[in-house]
């Protein structure tokens, strides 16, 4: 699906473009903030990965940082939006299953379905693309 080019004379197009950008920023924000918290406390993150019983926690940290920071920034910019949204959606479901699958614990239940909801929002980004105010629309 092609994105509509910027057209200052069409307020409907501008509204859709602005909403798409705001939506991308909103979804990307959680990934960027999570990535920054991992940069600030890598040992704590490695410990958390180990406590979940996952192998190679340092590699897991590196993957998480790459996905969250680079993927989050790419989503904000609308660069390869559909691909990035797909990667972030898979990452969200994987982290829900690996870290929040104790659904008997209300906190983990909430986190699990928060990740599922984020993945659902990202599926909409995959379906609709980055919108007119994205780097994808400039190609």
PDB file of C-alpha atoms in Angstrom:
ATOM      1  CA  UNK A   1       0.000   0.000   0.000  1.00  0.00           C
ATOM      2  CA  UNK A   2       1.491   3.321  -1.031  1.00  0.00           C
ATOM      3  CA  UNK A   3       1.511   6.203   1.408  1.00  0.00           C
ATOM      4  CA  UNK A   4      -0.081   9.478   0.419  1.00  0.00           C
ATOM      5  CA  UNK A   5       2.434  12.299  -0.229  1.00  0.00           C
ATOM      6  CA  UNK A   6       2.318  15.458   1.862  1.00  0.00           C
ATOM      7  CA  UNK A   7      -0.288  17.901   0.584  1.00  0.00           C
ATOM      8  CA  UNK A   8      -0.704  21.148   2.519  1.00  0.00           C
ATOM      9  CA  UNK A   9      -4.032  21.858   0.821  1.00  0.00           C
ATOM     10  CA  UNK A  10      -5.679  18.671   2.092  1.00  0.00           C
ATOM     11  CA  UNK A  11      -6.410  18.891   5.841  1.00  0.00           C
ATOM     12  CA  UNK A  12      -7.685  15.302   5.975  1.00  0.00           C
ATOM     13  CA  UNK A  13      -4.386  14.017   4.637  1.00  0.00           C
ATOM     14  CA  UNK A  14      -2.470  16.248   7.059  1.00  0.00           C
ATOM     15  CA  UNK A  15      -4.556  14.991   9.996  1.00  0.00           C
ATOM     16  CA  UNK A  16      -3.942  11.378   9.031  1.00  0.00           C
ATOM     17  CA  UNK A  17      -0.228  12.068   8.598  1.00  0.00           C
ATOM     18  CA  UNK A  18      -0.017  13.773  11.984  1.00  0.00           C
ATOM     19  CA  UNK A  19      -1.949  10.996  13.721  1.00  0.00           C
ATOM     20  CA  UNK A  20       0.277   8.370  12.139  1.00  0.00           C
ATOM     21  CA  UNK A  21       3.383  10.190  13.378  1.00  0.00           C
ATOM     22  CA  UNK A  22       1.942  10.658  16.867  1.00  0.00           C
ATOM     23  CA  UNK A  23       0.994   6.983  16.976  1.00  0.00           C
ATOM     24  CA  UNK A  24       4.470   5.893  15.912  1.00  0.00           C
ATOM     25  CA  UNK A  25       6.032   8.126  18.567  1.00  0.00           C
ATOM     26  CA  UNK A  26       3.662   6.766  21.216  1.00  0.00           C
ATOM     27  CA  UNK A  27       4.432   3.135  20.464  1.00  0.00           C
ATOM     28  CA  UNK A  28       8.160   3.736  19.974  1.00  0.00           C
ATOM     29  CA  UNK A  29       8.409   5.615  23.267  1.00  0.00           C
ATOM     30  CA  UNK A  30       8.057   2.487  25.366  1.00  0.00           C
ATOM     31  CA  UNK A  31      10.838   0.746  23.427  1.00  0.00           C
ATOM     32  CA  UNK A  32      13.221   3.711  23.568  1.00  0.00           C
ATOM     33  CA  UNK A  33      12.644   4.292  27.285  1.00  0.00           C
ATOM     34  CA  UNK A  34      13.079   0.590  28.007  1.00  0.00           C
ATOM     35  CA  UNK A  35      16.302   0.527  25.986  1.00  0.00           C
ATOM     36  CA  UNK A  36      17.651   3.567  27.815  1.00  0.00           C
ATOM     37  CA  UNK A  37      16.890   1.950  31.173  1.00  0.00           C
ATOM     38  CA  UNK A  38      18.888  -1.097  30.057  1.00  0.00           C
ATOM     39  CA  UNK A  39      21.828   1.145  29.075  1.00  0.00           C
ATOM     40  CA  UNK A  40      21.651   2.753  32.515  1.00  0.00           C
ATOM     41  CA  UNK A  41      21.630  -0.585  34.389  1.00  0.00           C
ATOM     42  CA  UNK A  42      23.068  -3.370  32.228  1.00  0.00           C
ATOM     43  CA  UNK A  43      23.968  -5.597  35.193  1.00  0.00           C
ATOM     44  CA  UNK A  44      20.404  -5.501  36.480  1.00  0.00           C
ATOM     45  CA  UNK A  45      19.101  -6.386  33.037  1.00  0.00           C
ATOM     46  CA  UNK A  46      21.538  -9.275  32.698  1.00  0.00           C
ATOM     47  CA  UNK A  47      20.421 -10.508  36.123  1.00  0.00           C
ATOM     48  CA  UNK A  48      16.765 -10.298  35.083  1.00  0.00           C
ATOM     49  CA  UNK A  49      17.463 -12.250  31.888  1.00  0.00           C
ATOM     50  CA  UNK A  50      19.313 -14.879  33.941  1.00  0.00           C
ATOM     51  CA  UNK A  51      16.438 -15.096  36.435  1.00  0.00           C
ATOM     52  CA  UNK A  52      14.101 -15.978  33.555  1.00  0.00           C
ATOM     53  CA  UNK A  53      16.386 -18.913  32.771  1.00  0.00           C
ATOM     54  CA  UNK A  54      17.377 -17.681  29.322  1.00  0.00           C
ATOM     55  CA  UNK A  55      20.814 -18.572  27.960  1.00  0.00           C
ATOM     56  CA  UNK A  56      23.510 -16.042  27.035  1.00  0.00           C
ATOM     57  CA  UNK A  57      22.159 -13.057  28.969  1.00  0.00           C
ATOM     58  CA  UNK A  58      24.821 -10.678  27.592  1.00  0.00           C
ATOM     59  CA  UNK A  59      23.742 -11.550  24.055  1.00  0.00           C
ATOM     60  CA  UNK A  60      20.131 -11.102  25.117  1.00  0.00           C
ATOM     61  CA  UNK A  61      20.951  -7.637  26.433  1.00  0.00           C
ATOM     62  CA  UNK A  62      22.681  -6.695  23.172  1.00  0.00           C
ATOM     63  CA  UNK A  63      19.714  -7.918  21.123  1.00  0.00           C
ATOM     64  CA  UNK A  64      17.255  -6.079  23.352  1.00  0.00           C
ATOM     65  CA  UNK A  65      19.258  -2.855  23.084  1.00  0.00           C
ATOM     66  CA  UNK A  66      19.464  -3.127  19.315  1.00  0.00           C
ATOM     67  CA  UNK A  67      15.774  -3.869  18.886  1.00  0.00           C
ATOM     68  CA  UNK A  68      14.536  -1.306  21.388  1.00  0.00           C
ATOM     69  CA  UNK A  69      16.812   1.642  20.604  1.00  0.00           C
ATOM     70  CA  UNK A  70      17.398   1.233  16.879  1.00  0.00           C
ATOM     71  CA  UNK A  71      13.927  -0.159  16.227  1.00  0.00           C
ATOM     72  CA  UNK A  72      12.281   2.543  18.321  1.00  0.00           C
ATOM     73  CA  UNK A  73      14.181   5.318  16.545  1.00  0.00           C
ATOM     74  CA  UNK A  74      13.414   3.832  13.119  1.00  0.00           C
ATOM     75  CA  UNK A  75       9.724   3.627  14.016  1.00  0.00           C
ATOM     76  CA  UNK A  76       9.652   7.296  15.061  1.00  0.00           C
ATOM     77  CA  UNK A  77      11.349   8.303  11.811  1.00  0.00           C
ATOM     78  CA  UNK A  78       9.151   6.029   9.741  1.00  0.00           C
ATOM     79  CA  UNK A  79      12.150   4.260   8.228  1.00  0.00           C
ATOM     80  CA  UNK A  80      11.324   0.791   6.872  1.00  0.00           C
ATOM     81  CA  UNK A  81       8.269   1.150   9.033  1.00  0.00           C
ATOM     82  CA  UNK A  82       6.517  -2.106   8.236  1.00  0.00           C
ATOM     83  CA  UNK A  83       9.629  -4.234   8.715  1.00  0.00           C
ATOM     84  CA  UNK A  84      10.579  -2.460  11.952  1.00  0.00           C
ATOM     85  CA  UNK A  85       7.017  -2.760  13.274  1.00  0.00           C
ATOM     86  CA  UNK A  86       7.062  -6.490  12.517  1.00  0.00           C
ATOM     87  CA  UNK A  87      10.353  -6.950  14.386  1.00  0.00           C
ATOM     88  CA  UNK A  88       9.059  -4.955  17.360  1.00  0.00           C
ATOM     89  CA  UNK A  89       5.785  -6.937  17.385  1.00  0.00           C
ATOM     90  CA  UNK A  90       7.646 -10.265  17.442  1.00  0.00           C
ATOM     91  CA  UNK A  91       9.956  -8.883  20.156  1.00  0.00           C
ATOM     92  CA  UNK A  92       6.915  -7.815  22.217  1.00  0.00           C
ATOM     93  CA  UNK A  93       5.325 -11.257  22.042  1.00  0.00           C
ATOM     94  CA  UNK A  94       8.647 -12.987  22.739  1.00  0.00           C
ATOM     95  CA  UNK A  95       9.264 -10.853  25.828  1.00  0.00           C
ATOM     96  CA  UNK A  96       5.681 -11.425  27.003  1.00  0.00           C
ATOM     97  CA  UNK A  97       6.200 -15.175  26.790  1.00  0.00           C
ATOM     98  CA  UNK A  98       9.726 -15.185  28.250  1.00  0.00           C
ATOM     99  CA  UNK A  99       9.290 -12.696  31.082  1.00  0.00           C
ATOM    100  CA  UNK A 100       5.579 -12.253  31.832  1.00  0.00           C
ATOM    101  CA  UNK A 101       3.995 -15.690  31.421  1.00  0.00           C
ATOM    102  CA  UNK A 102       3.163 -16.189  35.116  1.00  0.00           C
ATOM    103  CA  UNK A 103      -0.420 -15.118  34.490  1.00  0.00           C
ATOM    104  CA  UNK A 104      -1.510 -16.023  38.029  1.00  0.00           C
ATOM    105  CA  UNK A 105       0.464 -12.992  39.234  1.00  0.00           C
ATOM    106  CA  UNK A 106      -1.687  -9.926  38.503  1.00  0.00           C
ATOM    107  CA  UNK A 107       1.342  -7.747  37.758  1.00  0.00           C
ATOM    108  CA  UNK A 108       2.697 -10.259  35.235  1.00  0.00           C
ATOM    109  CA  UNK A 109      -0.808 -10.679  33.785  1.00  0.00           C
ATOM    110  CA  UNK A 110      -0.967  -6.928  33.135  1.00  0.00           C
ATOM    111  CA  UNK A 111       2.533  -6.838  31.622  1.00  0.00           C
ATOM    112  CA  UNK A 112       1.773  -9.845  29.425  1.00  0.00           C
ATOM    113  CA  UNK A 113      -1.322  -8.248  27.933  1.00  0.00           C
ATOM    114  CA  UNK A 114       0.392  -4.852  27.682  1.00  0.00           C
ATOM    115  CA  UNK A 115       2.920  -6.521  25.395  1.00  0.00           C
ATOM    116  CA  UNK A 116       0.119  -8.194  23.435  1.00  0.00           C
ATOM    117  CA  UNK A 117      -1.603  -4.798  23.051  1.00  0.00           C
ATOM    118  CA  UNK A 118       1.630  -3.191  21.846  1.00  0.00           C
ATOM    119  CA  UNK A 119       2.015  -5.983  19.290  1.00  0.00           C
ATOM    120  CA  UNK A 120      -1.579  -5.328  18.188  1.00  0.00           C
ATOM    121  CA  UNK A 121      -0.827  -1.649  17.662  1.00  0.00           C
ATOM    122  CA  UNK A 122       2.263  -2.585  15.691  1.00  0.00           C
ATOM    123  CA  UNK A 123       0.155  -4.844  13.459  1.00  0.00           C
ATOM    124  CA  UNK A 124      -1.824  -1.730  12.543  1.00  0.00           C
ATOM    125  CA  UNK A 125       1.421   0.032  11.680  1.00  0.00           C
ATOM    126  CA  UNK A 126       2.340  -2.941   9.477  1.00  0.00           C
ATOM    127  CA  UNK A 127      -1.047  -2.758   7.752  1.00  0.00           C
ATOM    128  CA  UNK A 128      -1.110   1.026   7.267  1.00  0.00           C
ATOM    129  CA  UNK A 129       2.571   1.874   6.863  1.00  0.00           C
ATOM    130  CA  UNK A 130       4.395   4.906   8.155  1.00  0.00           C
ATOM    131  CA  UNK A 131       2.073   7.530   6.724  1.00  0.00           C
ATOM    132  CA  UNK A 132       2.853  10.645   4.764  1.00  0.00           C
ATOM    133  CA  UNK A 133       5.159  12.102   7.415  1.00  0.00           C
ATOM    134  CA  UNK A 134       7.689   9.290   7.370  1.00  0.00           C
ATOM    135  CA  UNK A 135      10.992   8.615   5.680  1.00  0.00           C
ATOM    136  CA  UNK A 136       9.279   5.773   3.821  1.00  0.00           C
ATOM    137  CA  UNK A 137       6.982   8.277   2.093  1.00  0.00           C
ATOM    138  CA  UNK A 138       9.975  10.248   0.816  1.00  0.00           C
ATOM    139  CA  UNK A 139      11.324   7.381  -1.282  1.00  0.00           C
TER     140      UNK A 139
END
